[in-house]
mmCIF file of C-alpha atoms and ligand atoms in Angstrom:
data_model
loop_
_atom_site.group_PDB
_atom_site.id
_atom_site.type_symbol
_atom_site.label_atom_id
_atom_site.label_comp_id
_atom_site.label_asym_id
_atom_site.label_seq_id
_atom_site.Cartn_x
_atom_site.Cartn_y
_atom_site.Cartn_z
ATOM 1 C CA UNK A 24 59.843 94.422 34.697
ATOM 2 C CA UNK A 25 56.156 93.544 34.445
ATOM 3 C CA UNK A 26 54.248 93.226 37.415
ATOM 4 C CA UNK A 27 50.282 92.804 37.798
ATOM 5 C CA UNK A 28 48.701 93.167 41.260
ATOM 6 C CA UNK A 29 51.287 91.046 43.348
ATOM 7 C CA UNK A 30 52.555 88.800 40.295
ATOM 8 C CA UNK A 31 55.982 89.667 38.939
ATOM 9 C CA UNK A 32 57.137 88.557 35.219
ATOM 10 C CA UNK A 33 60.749 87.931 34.557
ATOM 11 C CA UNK A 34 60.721 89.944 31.511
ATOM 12 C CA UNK A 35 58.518 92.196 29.354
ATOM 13 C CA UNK A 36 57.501 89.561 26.858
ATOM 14 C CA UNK A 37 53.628 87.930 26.762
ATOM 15 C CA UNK A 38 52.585 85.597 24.708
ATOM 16 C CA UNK A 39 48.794 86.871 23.313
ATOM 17 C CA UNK A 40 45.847 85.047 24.206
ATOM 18 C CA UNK A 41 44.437 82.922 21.181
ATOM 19 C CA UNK A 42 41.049 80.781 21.047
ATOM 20 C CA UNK A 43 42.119 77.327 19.691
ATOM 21 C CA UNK A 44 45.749 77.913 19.911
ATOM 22 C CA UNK A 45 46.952 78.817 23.824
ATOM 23 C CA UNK A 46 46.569 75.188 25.078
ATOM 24 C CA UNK A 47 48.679 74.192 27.601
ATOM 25 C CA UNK A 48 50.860 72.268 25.262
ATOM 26 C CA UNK A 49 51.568 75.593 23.158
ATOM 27 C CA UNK A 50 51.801 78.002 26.374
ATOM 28 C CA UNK A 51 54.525 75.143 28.138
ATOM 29 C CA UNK A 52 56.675 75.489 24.842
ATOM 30 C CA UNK A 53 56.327 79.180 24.805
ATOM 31 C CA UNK A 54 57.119 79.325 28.459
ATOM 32 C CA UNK A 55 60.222 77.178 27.878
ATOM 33 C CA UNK A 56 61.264 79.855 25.333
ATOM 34 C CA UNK A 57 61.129 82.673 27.588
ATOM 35 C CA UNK A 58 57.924 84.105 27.873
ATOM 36 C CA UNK A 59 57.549 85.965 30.626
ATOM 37 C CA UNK A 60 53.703 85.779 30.802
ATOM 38 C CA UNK A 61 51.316 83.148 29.152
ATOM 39 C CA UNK A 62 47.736 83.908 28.567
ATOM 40 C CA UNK A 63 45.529 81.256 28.301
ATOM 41 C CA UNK A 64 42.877 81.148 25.464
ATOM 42 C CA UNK A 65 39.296 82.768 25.734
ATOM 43 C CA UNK A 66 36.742 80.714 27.970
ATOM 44 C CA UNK A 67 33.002 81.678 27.939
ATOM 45 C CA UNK A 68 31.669 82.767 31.511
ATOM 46 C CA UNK A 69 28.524 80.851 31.058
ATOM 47 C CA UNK A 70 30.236 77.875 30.211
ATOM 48 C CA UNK A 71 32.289 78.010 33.669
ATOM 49 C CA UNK A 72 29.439 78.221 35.490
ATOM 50 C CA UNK A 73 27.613 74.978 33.679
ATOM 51 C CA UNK A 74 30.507 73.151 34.242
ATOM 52 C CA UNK A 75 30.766 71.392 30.995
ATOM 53 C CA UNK A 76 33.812 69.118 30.753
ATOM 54 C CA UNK A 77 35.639 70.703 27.528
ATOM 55 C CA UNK A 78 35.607 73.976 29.584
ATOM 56 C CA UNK A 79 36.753 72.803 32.980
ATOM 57 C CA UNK A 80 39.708 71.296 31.220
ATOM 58 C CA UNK A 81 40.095 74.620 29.589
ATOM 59 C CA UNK A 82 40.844 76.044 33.124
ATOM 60 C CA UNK A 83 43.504 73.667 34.063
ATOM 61 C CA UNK A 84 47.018 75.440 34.466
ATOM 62 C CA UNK A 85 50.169 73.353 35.049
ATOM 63 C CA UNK A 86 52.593 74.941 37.740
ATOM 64 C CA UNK A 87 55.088 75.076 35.022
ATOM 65 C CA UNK A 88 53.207 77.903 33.085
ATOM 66 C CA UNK A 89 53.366 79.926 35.993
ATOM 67 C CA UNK A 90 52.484 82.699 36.026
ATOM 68 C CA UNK A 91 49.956 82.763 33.805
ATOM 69 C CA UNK A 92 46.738 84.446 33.449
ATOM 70 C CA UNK A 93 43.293 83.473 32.376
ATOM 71 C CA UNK A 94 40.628 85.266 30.367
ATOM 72 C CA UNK A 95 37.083 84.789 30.651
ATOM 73 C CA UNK A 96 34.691 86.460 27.868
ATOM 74 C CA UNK A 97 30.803 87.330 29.037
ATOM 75 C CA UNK A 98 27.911 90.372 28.736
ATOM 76 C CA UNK A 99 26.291 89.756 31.639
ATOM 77 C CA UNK A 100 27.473 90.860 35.067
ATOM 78 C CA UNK A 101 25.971 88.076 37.265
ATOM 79 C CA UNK A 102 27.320 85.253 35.254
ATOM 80 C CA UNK A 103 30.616 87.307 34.569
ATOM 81 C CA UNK A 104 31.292 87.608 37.939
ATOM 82 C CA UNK A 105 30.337 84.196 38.945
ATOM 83 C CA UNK A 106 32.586 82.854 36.260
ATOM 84 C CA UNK A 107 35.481 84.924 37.883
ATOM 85 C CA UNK A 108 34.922 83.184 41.481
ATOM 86 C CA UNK A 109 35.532 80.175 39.825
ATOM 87 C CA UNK A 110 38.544 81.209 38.479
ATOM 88 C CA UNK A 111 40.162 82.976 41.551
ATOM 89 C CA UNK A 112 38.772 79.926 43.884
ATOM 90 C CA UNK A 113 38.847 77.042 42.052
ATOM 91 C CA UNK A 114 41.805 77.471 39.652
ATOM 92 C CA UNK A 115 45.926 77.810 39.202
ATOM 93 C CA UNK A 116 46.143 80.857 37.319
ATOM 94 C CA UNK A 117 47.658 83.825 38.950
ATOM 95 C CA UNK A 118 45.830 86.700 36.925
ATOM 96 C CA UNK A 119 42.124 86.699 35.803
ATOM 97 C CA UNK A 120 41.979 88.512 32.498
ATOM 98 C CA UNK A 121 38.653 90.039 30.988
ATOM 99 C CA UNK A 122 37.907 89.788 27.313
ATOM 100 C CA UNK A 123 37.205 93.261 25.795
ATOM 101 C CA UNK A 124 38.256 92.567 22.250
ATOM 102 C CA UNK A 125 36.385 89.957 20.286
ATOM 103 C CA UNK A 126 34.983 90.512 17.193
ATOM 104 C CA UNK A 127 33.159 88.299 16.018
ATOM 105 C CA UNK A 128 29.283 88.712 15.847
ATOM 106 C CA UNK A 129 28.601 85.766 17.879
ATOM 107 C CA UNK A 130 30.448 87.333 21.253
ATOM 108 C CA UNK A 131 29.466 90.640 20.026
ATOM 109 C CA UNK A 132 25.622 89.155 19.776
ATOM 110 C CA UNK A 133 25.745 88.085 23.568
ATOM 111 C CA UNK A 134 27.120 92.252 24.707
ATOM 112 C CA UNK A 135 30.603 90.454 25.296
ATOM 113 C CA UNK A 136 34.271 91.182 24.094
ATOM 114 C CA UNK A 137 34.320 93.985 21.993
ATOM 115 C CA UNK A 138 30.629 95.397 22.145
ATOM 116 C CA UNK A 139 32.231 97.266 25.508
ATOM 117 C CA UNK A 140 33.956 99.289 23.788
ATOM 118 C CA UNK A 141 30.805 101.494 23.248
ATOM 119 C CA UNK A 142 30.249 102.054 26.502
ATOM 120 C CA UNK A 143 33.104 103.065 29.159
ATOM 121 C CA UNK A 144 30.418 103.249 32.437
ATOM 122 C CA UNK A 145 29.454 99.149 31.795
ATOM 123 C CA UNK A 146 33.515 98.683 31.311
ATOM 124 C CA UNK A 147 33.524 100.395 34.912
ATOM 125 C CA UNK A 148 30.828 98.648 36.504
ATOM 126 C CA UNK A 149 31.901 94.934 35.030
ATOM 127 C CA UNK A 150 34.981 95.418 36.199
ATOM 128 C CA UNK A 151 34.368 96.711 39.227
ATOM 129 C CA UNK A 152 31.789 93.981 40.015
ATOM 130 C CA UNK A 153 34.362 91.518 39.070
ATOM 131 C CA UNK A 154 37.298 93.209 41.123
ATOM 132 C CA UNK A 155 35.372 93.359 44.360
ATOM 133 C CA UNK A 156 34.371 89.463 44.098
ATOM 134 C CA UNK A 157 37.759 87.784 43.511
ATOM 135 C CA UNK A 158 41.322 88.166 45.008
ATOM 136 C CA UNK A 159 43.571 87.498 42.015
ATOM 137 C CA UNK A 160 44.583 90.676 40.058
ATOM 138 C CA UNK A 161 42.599 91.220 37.067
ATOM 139 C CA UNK A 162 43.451 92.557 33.859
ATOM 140 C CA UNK A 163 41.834 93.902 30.666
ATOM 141 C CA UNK A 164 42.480 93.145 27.038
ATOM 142 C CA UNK A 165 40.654 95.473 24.849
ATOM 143 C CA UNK A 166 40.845 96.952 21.479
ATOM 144 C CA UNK A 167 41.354 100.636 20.434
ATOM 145 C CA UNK A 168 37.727 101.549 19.736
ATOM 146 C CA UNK A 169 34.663 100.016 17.845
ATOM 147 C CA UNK A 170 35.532 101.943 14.429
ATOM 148 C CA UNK A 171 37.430 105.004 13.575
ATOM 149 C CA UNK A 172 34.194 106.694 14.416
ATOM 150 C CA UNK A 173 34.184 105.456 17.825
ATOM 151 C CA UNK A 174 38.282 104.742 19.544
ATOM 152 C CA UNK A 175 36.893 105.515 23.250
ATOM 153 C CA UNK A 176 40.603 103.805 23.901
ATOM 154 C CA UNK A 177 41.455 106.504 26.615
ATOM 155 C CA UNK A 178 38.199 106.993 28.222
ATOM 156 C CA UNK A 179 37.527 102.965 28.136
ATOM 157 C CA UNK A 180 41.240 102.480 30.193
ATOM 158 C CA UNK A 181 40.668 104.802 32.516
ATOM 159 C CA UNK A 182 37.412 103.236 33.038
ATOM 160 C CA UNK A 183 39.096 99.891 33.392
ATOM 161 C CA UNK A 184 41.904 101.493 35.801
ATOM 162 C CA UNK A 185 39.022 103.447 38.266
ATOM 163 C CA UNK A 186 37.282 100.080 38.529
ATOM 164 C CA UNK A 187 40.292 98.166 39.923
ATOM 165 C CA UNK A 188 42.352 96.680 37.353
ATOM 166 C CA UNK A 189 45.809 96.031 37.865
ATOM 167 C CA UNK A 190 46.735 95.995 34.006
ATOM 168 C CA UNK A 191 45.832 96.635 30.540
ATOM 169 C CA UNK A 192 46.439 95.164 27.206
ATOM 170 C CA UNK A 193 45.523 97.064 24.427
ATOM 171 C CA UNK A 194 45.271 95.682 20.789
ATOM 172 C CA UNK A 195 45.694 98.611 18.011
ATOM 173 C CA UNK A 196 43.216 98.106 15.997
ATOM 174 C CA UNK A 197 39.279 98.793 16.196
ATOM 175 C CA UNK A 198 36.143 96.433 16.235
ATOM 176 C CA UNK A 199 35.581 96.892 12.694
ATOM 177 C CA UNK A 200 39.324 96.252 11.338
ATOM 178 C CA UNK A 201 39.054 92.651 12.618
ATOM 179 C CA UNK A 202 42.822 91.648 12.074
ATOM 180 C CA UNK A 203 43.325 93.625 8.912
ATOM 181 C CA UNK A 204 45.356 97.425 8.317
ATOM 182 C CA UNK A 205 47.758 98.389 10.680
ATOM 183 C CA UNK A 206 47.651 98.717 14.010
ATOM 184 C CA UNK A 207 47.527 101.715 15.624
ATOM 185 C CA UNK A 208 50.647 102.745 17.946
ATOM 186 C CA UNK A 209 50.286 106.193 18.289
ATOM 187 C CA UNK A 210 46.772 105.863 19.885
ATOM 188 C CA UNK A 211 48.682 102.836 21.880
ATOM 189 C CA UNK A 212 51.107 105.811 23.322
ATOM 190 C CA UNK A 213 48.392 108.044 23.948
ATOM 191 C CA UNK A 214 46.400 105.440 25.898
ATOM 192 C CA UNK A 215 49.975 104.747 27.493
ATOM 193 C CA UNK A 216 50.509 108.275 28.816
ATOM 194 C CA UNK A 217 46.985 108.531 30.746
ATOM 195 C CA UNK A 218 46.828 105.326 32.860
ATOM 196 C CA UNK A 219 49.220 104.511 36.232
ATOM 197 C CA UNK A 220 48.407 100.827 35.469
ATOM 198 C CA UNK A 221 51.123 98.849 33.663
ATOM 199 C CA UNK A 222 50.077 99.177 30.202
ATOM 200 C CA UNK A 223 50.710 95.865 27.742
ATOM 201 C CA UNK A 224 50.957 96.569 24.134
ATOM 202 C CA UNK A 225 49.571 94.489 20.964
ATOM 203 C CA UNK A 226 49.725 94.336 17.326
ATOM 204 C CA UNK A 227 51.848 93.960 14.260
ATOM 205 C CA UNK A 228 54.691 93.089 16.882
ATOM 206 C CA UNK A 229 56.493 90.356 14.201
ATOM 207 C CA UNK A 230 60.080 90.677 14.876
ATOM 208 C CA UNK A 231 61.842 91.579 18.004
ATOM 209 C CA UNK A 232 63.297 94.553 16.525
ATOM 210 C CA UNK A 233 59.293 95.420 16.207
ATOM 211 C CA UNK A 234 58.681 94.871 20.385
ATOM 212 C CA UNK A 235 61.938 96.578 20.954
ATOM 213 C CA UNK A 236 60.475 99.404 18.661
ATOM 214 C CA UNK A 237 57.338 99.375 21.001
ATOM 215 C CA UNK A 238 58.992 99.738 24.465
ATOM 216 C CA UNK A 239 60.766 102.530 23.060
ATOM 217 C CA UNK A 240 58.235 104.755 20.855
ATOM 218 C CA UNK A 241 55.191 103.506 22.819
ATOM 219 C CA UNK A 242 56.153 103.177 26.106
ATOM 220 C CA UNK A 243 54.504 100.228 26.963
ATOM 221 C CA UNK A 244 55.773 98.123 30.123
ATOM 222 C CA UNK A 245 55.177 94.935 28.010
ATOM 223 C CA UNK A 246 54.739 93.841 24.389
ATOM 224 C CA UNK A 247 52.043 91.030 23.746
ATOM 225 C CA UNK A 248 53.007 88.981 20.696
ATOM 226 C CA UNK A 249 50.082 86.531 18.640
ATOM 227 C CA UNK A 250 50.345 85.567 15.314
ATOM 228 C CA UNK A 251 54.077 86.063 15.161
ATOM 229 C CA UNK A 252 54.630 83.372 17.810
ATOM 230 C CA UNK A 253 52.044 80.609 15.978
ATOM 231 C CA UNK A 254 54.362 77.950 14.758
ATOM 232 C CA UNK A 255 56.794 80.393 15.546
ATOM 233 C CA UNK A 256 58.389 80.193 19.534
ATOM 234 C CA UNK A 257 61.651 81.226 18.832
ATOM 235 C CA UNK A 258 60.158 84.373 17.440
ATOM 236 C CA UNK A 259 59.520 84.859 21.340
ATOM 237 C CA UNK A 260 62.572 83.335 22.803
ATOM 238 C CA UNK A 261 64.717 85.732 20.405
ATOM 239 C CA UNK A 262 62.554 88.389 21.053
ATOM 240 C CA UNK A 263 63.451 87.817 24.785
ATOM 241 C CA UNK A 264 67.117 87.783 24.159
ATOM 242 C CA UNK A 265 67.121 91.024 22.151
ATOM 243 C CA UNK A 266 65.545 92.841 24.494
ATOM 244 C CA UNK A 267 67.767 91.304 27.804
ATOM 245 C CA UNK A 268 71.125 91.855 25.395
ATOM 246 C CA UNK A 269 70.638 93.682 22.198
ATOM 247 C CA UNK A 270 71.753 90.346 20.458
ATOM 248 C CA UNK A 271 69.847 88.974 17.412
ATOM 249 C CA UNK A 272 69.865 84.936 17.626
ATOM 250 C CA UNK A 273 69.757 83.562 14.213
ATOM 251 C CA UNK A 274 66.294 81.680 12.845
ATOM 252 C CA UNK A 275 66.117 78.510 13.998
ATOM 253 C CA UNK A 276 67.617 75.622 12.052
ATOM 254 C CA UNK A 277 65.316 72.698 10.485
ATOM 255 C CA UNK A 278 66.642 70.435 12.491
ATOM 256 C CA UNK A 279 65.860 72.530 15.801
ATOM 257 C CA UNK A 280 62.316 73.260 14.780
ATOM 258 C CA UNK A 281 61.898 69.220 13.538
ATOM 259 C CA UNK A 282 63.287 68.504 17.535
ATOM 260 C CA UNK A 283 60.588 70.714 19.073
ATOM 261 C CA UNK A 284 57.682 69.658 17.009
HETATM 262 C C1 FMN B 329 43.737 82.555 16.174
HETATM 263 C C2 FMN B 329 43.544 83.738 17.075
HETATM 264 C C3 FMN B 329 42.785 83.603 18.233
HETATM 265 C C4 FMN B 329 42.607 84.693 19.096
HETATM 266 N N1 FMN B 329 41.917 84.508 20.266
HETATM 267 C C5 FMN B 329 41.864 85.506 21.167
HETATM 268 C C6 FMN B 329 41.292 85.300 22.455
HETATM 269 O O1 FMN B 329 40.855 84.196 22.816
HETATM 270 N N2 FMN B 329 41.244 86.359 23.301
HETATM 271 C C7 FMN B 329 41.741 87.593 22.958
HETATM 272 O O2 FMN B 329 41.681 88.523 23.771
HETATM 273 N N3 FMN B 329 42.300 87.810 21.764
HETATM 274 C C8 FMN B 329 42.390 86.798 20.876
HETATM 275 N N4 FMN B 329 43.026 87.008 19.682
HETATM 276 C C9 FMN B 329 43.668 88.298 19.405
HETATM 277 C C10 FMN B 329 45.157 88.266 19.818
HETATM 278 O O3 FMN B 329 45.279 88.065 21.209
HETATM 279 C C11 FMN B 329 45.857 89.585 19.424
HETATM 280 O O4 FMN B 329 45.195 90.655 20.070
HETATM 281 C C12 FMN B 329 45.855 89.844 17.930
HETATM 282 O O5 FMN B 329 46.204 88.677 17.205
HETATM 283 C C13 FMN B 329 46.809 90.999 17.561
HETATM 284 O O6 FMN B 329 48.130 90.714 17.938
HETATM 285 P P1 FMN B 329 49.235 90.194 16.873
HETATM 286 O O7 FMN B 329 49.333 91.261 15.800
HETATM 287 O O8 FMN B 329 50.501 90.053 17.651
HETATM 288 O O9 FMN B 329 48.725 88.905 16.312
HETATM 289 C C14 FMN B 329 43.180 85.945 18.781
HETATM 290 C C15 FMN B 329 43.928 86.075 17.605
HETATM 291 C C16 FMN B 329 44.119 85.011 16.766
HETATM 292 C C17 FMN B 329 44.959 85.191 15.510
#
């Protein structure tokens, strides 16, 4: 099973962080379809320190989502880290989770989510600086590289593991691809077969077959599922049963998705 600093998942099933669409509503349905972890959506470090309204709500975590973890995006190590003793003091989450993967230019602008990825020594030191401030496990979610030119994906998770973190998620695909190709797997496995931290898998995962497919070719100790889940929980909850029993639960009916809208 899954387990992140002291927090143990019941199964090897997370449900992907996603800006607009990880509310608490959305993460209690997909917890009451199985998911073994919930990650909340993206919350600027800045913000959590100005203690704006929108974003303190952002932080609240119902018990019932436990465990759950929390990811806070930022450039700048004072603020980042600051943002992070909110979290860990001030909050219900069990993990704090550090945005690595962003792509768009206006994170990218401020030296946040995926502008790391150039540059495994300020992975190191963020992390590290966050790490030694807070007492919650924290994770990484990061993408394979910047562009095919530059997939640092080994260097930047070994970075991310000597600084302290307790796990990794790793999205296959660079900077550059946005959310379009493939992802990549087989730099996924590679990644997979140089870090002692439990190592979470992302991308393309749109069937359970797919995350079953992933433990086994891959490795990983977890498959993260996004876009397959949106509108879409019993994508999750059958994923969880094929992976617990090798059974394939049928689609839902209408009337079963009318009932849970
Ligand atoms: C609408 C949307 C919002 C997203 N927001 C975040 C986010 O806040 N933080 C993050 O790390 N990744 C975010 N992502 C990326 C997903 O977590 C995930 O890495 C990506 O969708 C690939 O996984 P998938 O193929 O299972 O969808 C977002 C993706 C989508 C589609």
């Amino acid at each position: 099973m899954l387990k992140i600093g002291d927090i143990e998942m019941k199964n090897q099933v997370v449900l992907a962080p996603m800006a607009g669409v990880c509310n608490p509503a959305f993460r209690l349905i997909a917890k009451e379809f199985g998911t073994g972890l919930v990650c909340a959506e993206m919350v600027s470090d800045k913000a959590i320190i100005h203690g704006n309204k929108r974003t303190r709500e952002m932080l609240f975590v119902d018990e019932r989502e436990k465990p759950l973890s929390l990811q806070i995006f930022g450039g700048d190590r004072e603020s980042l880290v600051e943002a992070a003793k909110v979290v860990d003091q001030e909050t219900n989450a069990d993990i704090i989770d550090i945005n690595m993967g962003c792509p768009v230019n206006k994170i990218i602008k401020c030296e946040a989510g995926a502008k790391w990825l150039l540059d495994p020594n300020k992975i190191y030191e963020m992390v590290s600086a966050v790490v030694d401030a807070v007492k919650k496990p924290v994770s990484v979610k990061m993408r394979i590289g910047w562009d095919e030119d530059h997939i640092f994906a080994i260097e930047n998770a070994q970075a991310a593991e000597r600084a302290g973190a307790s796990a990794i998620a790793m999205h296959g695909r660079t900077r550059v691809q946005m959310y379009e190709g493939k992802a990549n797997w087989d730099v996924l496995k590679e990644v997979k077969k140089n870090i002692n931290i439990p190592f979470i898998g992302n991308g393309d995962v749109e069937t359970p077959q797919d995350a079953k497919r992933m433990i086994d070719e891959v490795g990983v100790d977890a498959v993260m599922i996004g876009r397959a889940a949106l509108g879409d929980p019993w994508m999750i909850y059958r994923t969880v049963q094929y992976l617990e029993t090798g059974e394939l639960k049928p689609e839902p009916s209408v009337r079963e998705k009318m009932d849970v809208c």
